[in-house]
PDB file of C-alpha atoms in Angstrom:
ATOM      1  CA  MET L   1      12.683   7.610  14.379  1.00  0.00           C
ATOM      2  CA  ASP L   2      16.471   7.872  14.409  1.00  0.00           C
ATOM      3  CA  ARG L   3      16.650   4.850  16.714  1.00  0.00           C
ATOM      4  CA  VAL L   4      14.170   2.907  14.609  1.00  0.00           C
ATOM      5  CA  CYS L   5      16.227   3.624  11.488  1.00  0.00           C
ATOM      6  CA  ARG L   6      19.428   2.438  13.185  1.00  0.00           C
ATOM      7  CA  GLU L   7      17.751  -0.734  14.414  1.00  0.00           C
ATOM      8  CA  ALA L   8      16.233  -1.301  10.976  1.00  0.00           C
ATOM      9  CA  GLU L   9      19.661  -1.080   9.358  1.00  0.00           C
ATOM     10  CA  GLU L  10      21.012  -3.666  11.812  1.00  0.00           C
ATOM     11  CA  LEU L  11      18.272  -5.993  10.549  1.00  0.00           C
ATOM     12  CA  GLY L  12      19.035  -5.243   6.881  1.00  0.00           C
ATOM     13  CA  ILE L  13      16.084  -2.908   6.298  1.00  0.00           C
ATOM     14  CA  TYR L  14      16.824   0.041   4.012  1.00  0.00           C
ATOM     15  CA  PHE L  15      13.399   1.144   2.774  1.00  0.00           C
ATOM     16  CA  ILE L  16      11.190   3.218   5.072  1.00  0.00           C
ATOM     17  CA  VAL L  17       7.705   4.466   4.235  1.00  0.00           C
ATOM     18  CA  LEU L  18       6.341   7.573   5.951  1.00  0.00           C
ATOM     19  CA  SER L  19       2.634   8.302   5.745  1.00  0.00           C
ATOM     20  CA  GLY L  20       0.101  10.265   7.735  1.00  0.00           C
ATOM     21  CA  GLY L  21      -1.776  12.360   8.226  1.00  0.00           C
ATOM     22  CA  GLU L  22       0.585  14.424   6.147  1.00  0.00           C
ATOM     23  CA  PRO L  23       4.315  13.702   6.570  1.00  0.00           C
ATOM     24  CA  THR L  24       5.519  16.837   4.784  1.00  0.00           C
ATOM     25  CA  VAL L  25       4.427  18.980   7.758  1.00  0.00           C
ATOM     26  CA  ARG L  26       7.554  17.482   9.417  1.00  0.00           C
ATOM     27  CA  MET L  27       9.760  17.871   6.340  1.00  0.00           C
ATOM     28  CA  LYS L  28      12.670  19.538   8.138  1.00  0.00           C
ATOM     29  CA  ASP L  29      12.871  16.582  10.528  1.00  0.00           C
ATOM     30  CA  ILE L  30      12.583  14.083   7.668  1.00  0.00           C
ATOM     31  CA  VAL L  31      15.439  15.784   5.807  1.00  0.00           C
ATOM     32  CA  LYS L  32      17.598  15.525   8.953  1.00  0.00           C
ATOM     33  CA  LEU L  33      16.691  11.850   9.220  1.00  0.00           C
ATOM     34  CA  ALA L  34      17.604  11.281   5.565  1.00  0.00           C
ATOM     35  CA  GLU L  35      20.932  13.024   6.073  1.00  0.00           C
ATOM     36  CA  ARG L  36      21.753  10.777   9.039  1.00  0.00           C
ATOM     37  CA  HIS L  37      20.750   7.618   7.198  1.00  0.00           C
ATOM     38  CA  LYS L  38      22.192   7.962   3.711  1.00  0.00           C
ATOM     39  CA  ASN L  39      21.741   4.276   2.887  1.00  0.00           C
ATOM     40  CA  GLN L  40      18.002   4.419   3.514  1.00  0.00           C
ATOM     41  CA  VAL L  41      15.335   5.286   0.970  1.00  0.00           C
ATOM     42  CA  PHE L  42      12.487   7.289   2.489  1.00  0.00           C
ATOM     43  CA  LEU L  43       9.200   7.073   0.575  1.00  0.00           C
ATOM     44  CA  LEU L  44       6.621   9.668   1.621  1.00  0.00           C
ATOM     45  CA  PHE L  45       2.937   9.160   0.854  1.00  0.00           C
ATOM     46  CA  THR L  46       1.740  12.756   0.605  1.00  0.00           C
ATOM     47  CA  ASN L  47      -1.207  14.844  -0.552  1.00  0.00           C
ATOM     48  CA  GLY L  48       1.376  16.983  -2.362  1.00  0.00           C
ATOM     49  CA  THR L  49      -0.118  20.339  -1.394  1.00  0.00           C
ATOM     50  CA  LEU L  50       2.881  21.503   0.681  1.00  0.00           C
ATOM     51  CA  ILE L  51       5.554  20.643  -1.881  1.00  0.00           C
ATOM     52  CA  ASP L  52       7.191  23.894  -2.962  1.00  0.00           C
ATOM     53  CA  GLU L  53      10.440  24.946  -4.633  1.00  0.00           C
ATOM     54  CA  GLU L  54      12.406  25.039  -1.378  1.00  0.00           C
ATOM     55  CA  MET L  55      11.279  21.528  -0.415  1.00  0.00           C
ATOM     56  CA  VAL L  56      12.105  20.171  -3.862  1.00  0.00           C
ATOM     57  CA  LYS L  57      15.623  21.623  -3.686  1.00  0.00           C
ATOM     58  CA  GLU L  58      16.201  20.041  -0.265  1.00  0.00           C
ATOM     59  CA  VAL L  59      14.945  16.675  -1.457  1.00  0.00           C
ATOM     60  CA  LYS L  60      17.197  16.865  -4.502  1.00  0.00           C
ATOM     61  CA  ARG L  61      20.158  17.776  -2.284  1.00  0.00           C
ATOM     62  CA  VAL L  62      19.837  14.834   0.103  1.00  0.00           C
ATOM     63  CA  GLY L  63      19.015  12.412  -2.694  1.00  0.00           C
ATOM     64  CA  ASN L  64      17.309   9.600  -0.726  1.00  0.00           C
ATOM     65  CA  ILE L  65      13.744  10.902  -0.365  1.00  0.00           C
ATOM     66  CA  THR L  66      10.965  10.242  -2.853  1.00  0.00           C
ATOM     67  CA  PHE L  67       7.247  11.036  -2.969  1.00  0.00           C
ATOM     68  CA  ALA L  68       4.101   9.103  -3.828  1.00  0.00           C
ATOM     69  CA  ILE L  69       1.512  11.808  -4.392  1.00  0.00           C
ATOM     70  CA  SER L  70      -2.060  10.820  -3.582  1.00  0.00           C
ATOM     71  CA  ILE L  71      -4.480  11.385  -6.423  1.00  0.00           C
ATOM     72  CA  ASN L  72      -7.943   9.967  -7.023  1.00  0.00           C
ATOM     73  CA  GLY L  73      -8.588  10.775 -10.660  1.00  0.00           C
ATOM     74  CA  PHE L  74      -8.887  13.821 -12.872  1.00  0.00           C
ATOM     75  CA  LYS L  75      -9.656  17.225 -11.428  1.00  0.00           C
ATOM     76  CA  GLU L  76     -13.392  16.847 -10.827  1.00  0.00           C
ATOM     77  CA  ASN L  77     -13.277  13.471  -9.085  1.00  0.00           C
ATOM     78  CA  ASN L  78     -10.033  14.154  -7.242  1.00  0.00           C
ATOM     79  CA  ASP L  79     -11.186  17.475  -5.783  1.00  0.00           C
ATOM     80  CA  ALA L  80     -14.567  16.008  -4.827  1.00  0.00           C
ATOM     81  CA  ILE L  81     -12.671  13.711  -2.445  1.00  0.00           C
ATOM     82  CA  ARG L  82      -9.565  15.702  -1.548  1.00  0.00           C
ATOM     83  CA  GLY L  83     -10.856  19.268  -1.583  1.00  0.00           C
ATOM     84  CA  GLU L  84     -11.285  22.020  -4.133  1.00  0.00           C
ATOM     85  CA  GLY L  85      -8.006  23.212  -5.643  1.00  0.00           C
ATOM     86  CA  THR L  86      -6.059  20.099  -4.621  1.00  0.00           C
ATOM     87  CA  PHE L  87      -5.630  18.830  -8.181  1.00  0.00           C
ATOM     88  CA  ASP L  88      -4.017  22.081  -9.352  1.00  0.00           C
ATOM     89  CA  LYS L  89      -1.632  22.028  -6.367  1.00  0.00           C
ATOM     90  CA  ILE L  90      -0.678  18.429  -7.167  1.00  0.00           C
ATOM     91  CA  VAL L  91       0.029  19.287 -10.801  1.00  0.00           C
ATOM     92  CA  LYS L  92       2.185  22.232  -9.750  1.00  0.00           C
ATOM     93  CA  ALA L  93       4.170  20.029  -7.349  1.00  0.00           C
ATOM     94  CA  MET L  94       4.710  17.432 -10.074  1.00  0.00           C
ATOM     95  CA  ASP L  95       5.911  20.089 -12.497  1.00  0.00           C
ATOM     96  CA  LEU L  96       8.406  21.348  -9.912  1.00  0.00           C
ATOM     97  CA  MET L  97       9.805  17.892  -9.282  1.00  0.00           C
ATOM     98  CA  ARG L  98      10.020  16.990 -12.962  1.00  0.00           C
ATOM     99  CA  GLU L  99      11.822  20.234 -13.771  1.00  0.00           C
ATOM    100  CA  ASN L 100      14.312  19.637 -10.943  1.00  0.00           C
ATOM    101  CA  GLY L 101      14.932  15.975 -11.669  1.00  0.00           C
ATOM    102  CA  VAL L 102      13.400  14.678  -8.435  1.00  0.00           C
ATOM    103  CA  LEU L 103      12.131  11.104  -8.615  1.00  0.00           C
ATOM    104  CA  PHE L 104       8.449  10.713  -7.703  1.00  0.00           C
ATOM    105  CA  GLY L 105       5.359   8.667  -8.367  1.00  0.00           C
ATOM    106  CA  TYR L 106       1.720   8.683  -7.392  1.00  0.00           C
ATOM    107  CA  SER L 107      -0.632   6.762  -5.143  1.00  0.00           C
ATOM    108  CA  ALA L 108      -4.226   5.999  -6.121  1.00  0.00           C
ATOM    109  CA  THR L 109      -6.979   4.277  -4.179  1.00  0.00           C
ATOM    110  CA  TYR L 110      -9.499   2.535  -6.375  1.00  0.00           C
ATOM    111  CA  THR L 111     -13.103   2.164  -5.286  1.00  0.00           C
ATOM    112  CA  ARG L 112     -16.285   1.019  -6.917  1.00  0.00           C
ATOM    113  CA  ALA L 113     -16.678   4.553  -8.312  1.00  0.00           C
ATOM    114  CA  ASN L 114     -13.288   5.415  -9.850  1.00  0.00           C
ATOM    115  CA  VAL L 115     -11.583   2.167 -10.851  1.00  0.00           C
ATOM    116  CA  GLU L 116     -11.871   2.749 -14.605  1.00  0.00           C
ATOM    117  CA  GLU L 117     -10.762   6.391 -14.477  1.00  0.00           C
ATOM    118  CA  ILE L 118      -7.545   5.993 -12.480  1.00  0.00           C
ATOM    119  CA  SER L 119      -6.397   3.043 -14.577  1.00  0.00           C
ATOM    120  CA  SER L 120      -7.305   4.519 -17.977  1.00  0.00           C
ATOM    121  CA  ASP L 121      -4.729   5.181 -20.679  1.00  0.00           C
ATOM    122  CA  GLU L 122      -5.620   8.866 -20.543  1.00  0.00           C
ATOM    123  CA  PHE L 123      -4.933   9.107 -16.808  1.00  0.00           C
ATOM    124  CA  ILE L 124      -1.733   7.017 -16.919  1.00  0.00           C
ATOM    125  CA  ASP L 125      -0.370   9.005 -19.865  1.00  0.00           C
ATOM    126  CA  MET L 126      -1.078  12.267 -18.018  1.00  0.00           C
ATOM    127  CA  MET L 127       0.886  11.010 -14.983  1.00  0.00           C
ATOM    128  CA  ILE L 128       3.804   9.958 -17.196  1.00  0.00           C
ATOM    129  CA  ASP L 129       3.778  13.335 -18.947  1.00  0.00           C
ATOM    130  CA  LYS L 130       3.905  15.009 -15.516  1.00  0.00           C
ATOM    131  CA  GLY L 131       7.042  13.008 -14.712  1.00  0.00           C
ATOM    132  CA  ALA L 132       5.809  10.094 -12.565  1.00  0.00           C
ATOM    133  CA  TYR L 133       8.085   7.050 -12.626  1.00  0.00           C
ATOM    134  CA  PHE L 134       6.053   4.715 -10.435  1.00  0.00           C
ATOM    135  CA  ALA L 135       2.514   4.187  -9.201  1.00  0.00           C
ATOM    136  CA  TRP L 136       1.071   2.543  -6.093  1.00  0.00           C
ATOM    137  CA  TYR L 137      -2.483   1.275  -6.457  1.00  0.00           C
ATOM    138  CA  PHE L 138      -4.509   0.408  -3.353  1.00  0.00           C
ATOM    139  CA  THR L 139      -7.986  -1.026  -3.287  1.00  0.00           C
ATOM    140  CA  TYR L 140     -10.387   0.567  -0.817  1.00  0.00           C
ATOM    141  CA  ILE L 141     -10.245  -1.211   2.559  1.00  0.00           C
ATOM    142  CA  PRO L 142     -13.025  -0.848   5.173  1.00  0.00           C
ATOM    143  CA  ILE L 143     -10.967   0.477   8.077  1.00  0.00           C
ATOM    144  CA  GLY L 144     -10.955   3.741  10.004  1.00  0.00           C
ATOM    145  CA  ARG L 145     -13.767   5.769  11.468  1.00  0.00           C
ATOM    146  CA  ASP L 146     -16.605   4.827   9.110  1.00  0.00           C
ATOM    147  CA  PRO L 147     -15.745   1.569   7.307  1.00  0.00           C
ATOM    148  CA  ASP L 148     -18.151   0.703   4.509  1.00  0.00           C
ATOM    149  CA  VAL L 149     -17.784  -2.417   2.364  1.00  0.00           C
ATOM    150  CA  LYS L 150     -20.053  -0.845  -0.268  1.00  0.00           C
ATOM    151  CA  PHE L 151     -17.075   1.258  -1.422  1.00  0.00           C
ATOM    152  CA  MET L 152     -15.056  -1.889  -2.130  1.00  0.00           C
ATOM    153  CA  VAL L 153     -14.670  -2.923  -5.759  1.00  0.00           C
ATOM    154  CA  THR L 154     -16.731  -5.772  -7.136  1.00  0.00           C
ATOM    155  CA  PRO L 155     -14.965  -9.026  -8.103  1.00  0.00           C
ATOM    156  CA  LYS L 156     -15.345  -8.012 -11.749  1.00  0.00           C
ATOM    157  CA  GLN L 157     -13.663  -4.650 -11.038  1.00  0.00           C
ATOM    158  CA  ARG L 158     -10.831  -6.241  -9.048  1.00  0.00           C
ATOM    159  CA  LYS L 159     -10.176  -8.611 -11.951  1.00  0.00           C
ATOM    160  CA  TYR L 160     -10.230  -5.598 -14.282  1.00  0.00           C
ATOM    161  CA  MET L 161      -7.562  -3.862 -12.159  1.00  0.00           C
ATOM    162  CA  TYR L 162      -5.452  -7.019 -12.091  1.00  0.00           C
ATOM    163  CA  GLU L 163      -5.460  -7.049 -15.888  1.00  0.00           C
ATOM    164  CA  ARG L 164      -4.924  -3.292 -16.175  1.00  0.00           C
ATOM    165  CA  ILE L 165      -1.896  -3.215 -13.869  1.00  0.00           C
ATOM    166  CA  ASN L 166      -0.216  -5.920 -15.901  1.00  0.00           C
ATOM    167  CA  TYR L 167      -1.123  -4.042 -19.073  1.00  0.00           C
ATOM    168  CA  ILE L 168       0.367  -0.811 -17.679  1.00  0.00           C
ATOM    169  CA  ARG L 169       3.631  -2.525 -16.765  1.00  0.00           C
ATOM    170  CA  ALA L 170       3.854  -4.120 -20.201  1.00  0.00           C
ATOM    171  CA  THR L 171       3.046  -1.055 -22.303  1.00  0.00           C
ATOM    172  CA  LYS L 172       3.771   2.143 -20.338  1.00  0.00           C
ATOM    173  CA  GLU L 173       6.989   3.786 -19.137  1.00  0.00           C
ATOM    174  CA  LEU L 174       5.758   3.562 -15.578  1.00  0.00           C
ATOM    175  CA  PHE L 175       6.262   0.906 -12.916  1.00  0.00           C
ATOM    176  CA  ALA L 176       2.842   0.186 -11.434  1.00  0.00           C
ATOM    177  CA  ILE L 177       2.314  -1.826  -8.246  1.00  0.00           C
ATOM    178  CA  ASP L 178      -0.971  -3.145  -6.868  1.00  0.00           C
ATOM    179  CA  PHE L 179      -0.633  -3.735  -3.121  1.00  0.00           C
ATOM    180  CA  TRP L 180      -3.141  -6.613  -3.189  1.00  0.00           C
ATOM    181  CA  ASN L 181      -3.279  -7.998  -6.712  1.00  0.00           C
ATOM    182  CA  ASP L 182       0.491  -8.397  -7.017  1.00  0.00           C
ATOM    183  CA  GLY L 183       0.660 -11.150  -4.409  1.00  0.00           C
ATOM    184  CA  GLU L 184       1.923 -13.592  -7.026  1.00  0.00           C
ATOM    185  CA  PHE L 185       5.202 -11.662  -7.217  1.00  0.00           C
ATOM    186  CA  SER L 186       5.771 -11.438  -3.454  1.00  0.00           C
ATOM    187  CA  GLY L 187       4.669 -14.928  -2.444  1.00  0.00           C
ATOM    188  CA  GLY L 188       1.516 -13.591  -0.823  1.00  0.00           C
ATOM    189  CA  CYS L 189       1.183 -11.156   2.079  1.00  0.00           C
ATOM    190  CA  ILE L 190       4.447  -9.378   2.946  1.00  0.00           C
ATOM    191  CA  ALA L 191       3.317  -7.994   6.313  1.00  0.00           C
ATOM    192  CA  GLY L 192       3.782  -9.113   9.919  1.00  0.00           C
ATOM    193  CA  GLY L 193       7.524  -8.638   9.707  1.00  0.00           C
ATOM    194  CA  ARG L 194       7.972 -11.092   6.849  1.00  0.00           C
ATOM    195  CA  ARG L 195       9.101  -8.211   4.653  1.00  0.00           C
ATOM    196  CA  TYR L 196       7.224  -5.322   6.159  1.00  0.00           C
ATOM    197  CA  LEU L 197       5.544  -3.975   9.291  1.00  0.00           C
ATOM    198  CA  HIS L 198       3.861  -0.769  10.400  1.00  0.00           C
ATOM    199  CA  ILE L 199       4.389   1.599  13.328  1.00  0.00           C
ATOM    200  CA  ASN L 200       1.462   3.938  13.889  1.00  0.00           C
ATOM    201  CA  ALA L 201       1.559   7.521  15.166  1.00  0.00           C
ATOM    202  CA  ALA L 202       1.219   6.367  18.783  1.00  0.00           C
ATOM    203  CA  GLY L 203       4.188   4.012  18.404  1.00  0.00           C
ATOM    204  CA  GLU L 204       2.099   0.823  18.348  1.00  0.00           C
ATOM    205  CA  VAL L 205       3.753  -1.820  16.176  1.00  0.00           C
ATOM    206  CA  GLU L 206       1.223  -3.399  13.816  1.00  0.00           C
ATOM    207  CA  PRO L 207       1.566  -6.125  11.155  1.00  0.00           C
ATOM    208  CA  CYS L 208       0.458  -3.765   8.382  1.00  0.00           C
ATOM    209  CA  ALA L 209      -0.830  -0.241   7.765  1.00  0.00           C
ATOM    210  CA  PHE L 210      -4.227  -1.863   7.190  1.00  0.00           C
ATOM    211  CA  ILE L 211      -4.126  -4.358  10.082  1.00  0.00           C
ATOM    212  CA  HIS L 212      -4.685  -2.258  13.198  1.00  0.00           C
ATOM    213  CA  TYR L 213      -3.799  -4.579  16.065  1.00  0.00           C
ATOM    214  CA  SER L 214      -0.754  -4.570  18.328  1.00  0.00           C
ATOM    215  CA  ASN L 215       0.831  -6.049  21.460  1.00  0.00           C
ATOM    216  CA  VAL L 216       3.770  -3.654  21.862  1.00  0.00           C
ATOM    217  CA  ASN L 217       4.856  -0.038  21.530  1.00  0.00           C
ATOM    218  CA  ILE L 218       8.128   0.956  19.864  1.00  0.00           C
ATOM    219  CA  ASN L 219       8.745   3.446  22.697  1.00  0.00           C
ATOM    220  CA  GLU L 220       9.074   0.494  25.077  1.00  0.00           C
ATOM    221  CA  VAL L 221      10.751  -2.207  22.958  1.00  0.00           C
ATOM    222  CA  SER L 222      13.364  -2.511  20.227  1.00  0.00           C
ATOM    223  CA  LEU L 223      12.379  -3.178  16.634  1.00  0.00           C
ATOM    224  CA  LYS L 224      13.808  -6.684  16.939  1.00  0.00           C
ATOM    225  CA  GLU L 225      11.728  -7.322  20.049  1.00  0.00           C
ATOM    226  CA  ALA L 226       8.631  -5.970  18.323  1.00  0.00           C
ATOM    227  CA  LEU L 227       9.110  -8.505  15.540  1.00  0.00           C
ATOM    228  CA  GLN L 228       8.773 -11.258  18.152  1.00  0.00           C
ATOM    229  CA  SER L 229       5.541  -9.919  19.651  1.00  0.00           C
ATOM    230  CA  PRO L 230       2.612 -12.398  19.813  1.00  0.00           C
ATOM    231  CA  ILE L 231       0.684 -10.941  16.886  1.00  0.00           C
ATOM    232  CA  MET L 232       3.743 -10.957  14.618  1.00  0.00           C
ATOM    233  CA  LYS L 233       4.428 -14.604  15.433  1.00  0.00           C
ATOM    234  CA  ALA L 234       0.779 -15.570  14.974  1.00  0.00           C
ATOM    235  CA  TYR L 235       0.756 -13.686  11.675  1.00  0.00           C
ATOM    236  CA  ARG L 236       3.927 -15.185  10.217  1.00  0.00           C
ATOM    237  CA  LYS L 237       3.178 -18.790  11.077  1.00  0.00           C
ATOM    238  CA  ARG L 238       0.058 -18.602   8.877  1.00  0.00           C
ATOM    239  CA  GLN L 239       1.742 -17.080   5.834  1.00  0.00           C
ATOM    240  CA  PRO L 240       0.914 -17.464   3.046  1.00  0.00           C
ATOM    241  CA  PHE L 241      -2.700 -17.088   4.038  1.00  0.00           C
ATOM    242  CA  ASN L 242      -3.869 -18.759   0.847  1.00  0.00           C
ATOM    243  CA  GLN L 243      -2.200 -20.934  -1.775  1.00  0.00           C
ATOM    244  CA  ASN L 244      -3.829 -18.714  -4.387  1.00  0.00           C
ATOM    245  CA  MET L 245      -1.513 -15.702  -4.500  1.00  0.00           C
ATOM    246  CA  LEU L 246      -4.354 -13.563  -5.850  1.00  0.00           C
ATOM    247  CA  ARG L 247      -5.986 -13.973  -2.427  1.00  0.00           C
ATOM    248  CA  PRO L 248      -3.095 -12.871  -0.191  1.00  0.00           C
ATOM    249  CA  CYS L 249      -4.704 -10.692   2.482  1.00  0.00           C
ATOM    250  CA  PRO L 250      -5.914 -11.886   5.903  1.00  0.00           C
ATOM    251  CA  LEU L 251      -8.341  -8.980   6.088  1.00  0.00           C
ATOM    252  CA  ILE L 252     -10.222  -8.861   2.794  1.00  0.00           C
ATOM    253  CA  ASP L 253      -9.362 -12.259   1.274  1.00  0.00           C
ATOM    254  CA  ASN L 254      -9.115 -14.581   4.288  1.00  0.00           C
ATOM    255  CA  PRO L 255     -10.862 -12.833   7.215  1.00  0.00           C
ATOM    256  CA  GLU L 256     -11.049 -16.048   9.207  1.00  0.00           C
ATOM    257  CA  LYS L 257      -7.247 -15.955   9.434  1.00  0.00           C
ATOM    258  CA  LEU L 258      -7.205 -12.447  10.901  1.00  0.00           C
ATOM    259  CA  LEU L 259      -9.859 -13.391  13.432  1.00  0.00           C
ATOM    260  CA  GLU L 260      -7.697 -16.362  14.491  1.00  0.00           C
ATOM    261  CA  ILE L 261      -4.588 -14.165  14.744  1.00  0.00           C
ATOM    262  CA  VAL L 262      -6.250 -11.522  16.896  1.00  0.00           C
ATOM    263  CA  GLU L 263      -7.794 -14.072  19.235  1.00  0.00           C
ATOM    264  CA  GLU L 264      -4.609 -16.156  19.545  1.00  0.00           C
ATOM    265  CA  SER L 265      -2.275 -13.202  20.125  1.00  0.00           C
ATOM    266  CA  GLY L 266      -4.530 -11.198  22.427  1.00  0.00           C
ATOM    267  CA  ALA L 267      -3.555  -8.091  20.455  1.00  0.00           C
ATOM    268  CA  LYS L 268      -5.514  -4.924  21.145  1.00  0.00           C
ATOM    269  CA  HIS L 269      -7.413  -3.060  18.462  1.00  0.00           C
ATOM    270  CA  THR L 270      -5.519   0.206  17.863  1.00  0.00           C
ATOM    271  CA  GLU L 271      -8.277   2.217  16.187  1.00  0.00           C
ATOM    272  CA  ALA L 272     -10.555   4.544  18.101  1.00  0.00           C
ATOM    273  CA  SER L 273     -13.683   3.122  16.472  1.00  0.00           C
ATOM    274  CA  GLU L 274     -14.744  -0.447  17.215  1.00  0.00           C
ATOM    275  CA  ALA L 275     -16.700  -0.436  13.942  1.00  0.00           C
ATOM    276  CA  SER L 276     -13.582  -1.553  12.073  1.00  0.00           C
ATOM    277  CA  HIS L 277     -12.744  -4.441  14.415  1.00  0.00           C
ATOM    278  CA  ILE L 278     -12.606  -7.719  12.509  1.00  0.00           C
ATOM    279  CA  LYS L 279     -15.292  -9.250  14.720  1.00  0.00           C
ATOM    280  CA  ASN L 280     -17.712  -6.510  13.629  1.00  0.00           C
ATOM    281  CA  LEU L 281     -16.793  -6.629   9.934  1.00  0.00           C
ATOM    282  CA  TYR L 282     -16.357 -10.371   9.651  1.00  0.00           C
ATOM    283  CA  ASN L 283     -19.697 -11.333   8.089  1.00  0.00           C
ATOM    284  CA  ASP L 284     -19.517  -8.618   5.427  1.00  0.00           C
ATOM    285  CA  LEU L 285     -15.876  -9.405   4.644  1.00  0.00           C
ATOM    286  CA  ARG L 286     -16.676 -13.102   4.416  1.00  0.00           C
ATOM    287  CA  VAL L 287     -19.098 -12.337   1.566  1.00  0.00           C
ATOM    288  CA  VAL L 288     -16.507 -10.123  -0.164  1.00  0.00           C
ATOM    289  CA  ALA L 289     -13.768 -12.745   0.226  1.00  0.00           C
ATOM    290  CA  ASP L 290     -15.927 -15.599  -1.076  1.00  0.00           C
ATOM    291  CA  SER L 291     -17.130 -13.585  -4.075  1.00  0.00           C
ATOM    292  CA  TRP L 292     -13.602 -12.600  -5.084  1.00  0.00           C
ATOM    293  CA  GLY L 293     -12.389 -16.121  -4.304  1.00  0.00           C
ATOM    294  CA  GLU L 294     -14.519 -17.625  -7.056  1.00  0.00           C
ATOM    295  CA  VAL L 295     -13.088 -15.232  -9.639  1.00  0.00           C
ATOM    296  CA  ALA L 296      -9.519 -15.383  -8.325  1.00  0.00           C
ATOM    297  CA  ASP L 297      -9.482 -19.191  -8.209  1.00  0.00           C
ATOM    298  CA  ASP L 298     -10.543 -19.329 -11.845  1.00  0.00           C
ATOM    299  CA  ILE L 299      -7.730 -16.926 -12.862  1.00  0.00           C
ATOM    300  CA  TRP L 300      -5.171 -18.788 -10.746  1.00  0.00           C
ATOM    301  CA  GLU L 301      -6.151 -22.228 -11.997  1.00  0.00           C
ATOM    302  CA  LYS L 302      -5.727 -21.096 -15.597  1.00  0.00           C
ATOM    303  CA  LYS L 303      -2.316 -19.569 -14.779  1.00  0.00           C
ATOM    304  CA  VAL L 304      -1.136 -22.760 -13.060  1.00  0.00           C
ATOM    305  CA  ASN L 305      -2.381 -24.973 -15.894  1.00  0.00           C
ATOM    306  CA  LEU L 306      -0.700 -22.727 -18.458  1.00  0.00           C
ATOM    307  CA  SER L 307       2.562 -22.894 -16.512  1.00  0.00           C
ATOM    308  CA  ILE L 308       2.398 -26.690 -16.338  1.00  0.00           C
ATOM    309  CA  HIS L 309       1.620 -26.886 -20.054  1.00  0.00           C
ATOM    310  CA  GLN L 310       4.560 -24.648 -20.948  1.00  0.00           C
ATOM    311  CA  SER L 311       6.848 -26.677 -18.679  1.00  0.00           C
ATOM    312  CA  ASP L 312       5.770 -29.920 -20.371  1.00  0.00           C
ATOM    313  CA  GLU L 313       6.382 -28.417 -23.797  1.00  0.00           C
ATOM    314  CA  ALA L 314       9.855 -27.244 -22.766  1.00  0.00           C
ATOM    315  CA  GLN L 315      10.745 -30.755 -21.625  1.00  0.00           C
TER     316      GLN L 315
END
């Protein structure tokens, strides 16, 4: 990790995300890393259950570590997913950080079942009251051991979240980010080394935390060399994957692109289960992508026409 950080800095990268598993089980090592790399910001996606007073004091001391605490709704729905008592531990951790002036936010995954709850005014206001400054929203993606497209939001729900995130940014004292629906602000997908890449626990360098394919291992190559691996090149030459920035992803919005990338690059699938390989999910994802595409194209066309109209008026 120390080497990766040094090589990242040589490339002008100063924002490193650590996720898991649970990164705070290695907190002493992360603090050492933060001390060695003072110009870096380390963002930890965490379940929040191990954050105690001692950890908060250390994080405040080093000054370049921040947390995104995973939460899936109010107590009942959160604990149904994350385990009984988790919500109370999260709240306690948030109180500790707020009282000590430690910057933090939260991370929420929206599914077909909880999309309204985790984007509601009541939930957002509770997070702000607890001291959260930012929020990462992720839509459910069918990857991992038991991928299931039935958990994915409907096109109507994804449109709802698109509108809600913009509403939150406009009306709440909280900076909310939607990893998929905010493609219009990043020029589409940021992964594949364009602005972001992922290194998994085994050291395999992947385009994205949700795109589990790789040609190289960071234990055998430099970060710069990894950026030139076949899958990264195949990925970047296709970006943006869609001219509609509300359809940025090669997995859930343009699955044909991911299939092309994997086949062209010869990258290996890095997950243990073949169930989440694009070739096995392709037909289901094609339906999801086409359904959202109809809604997204309508939104995008109206935005483009409005922009043209405003430009004409200005002239």
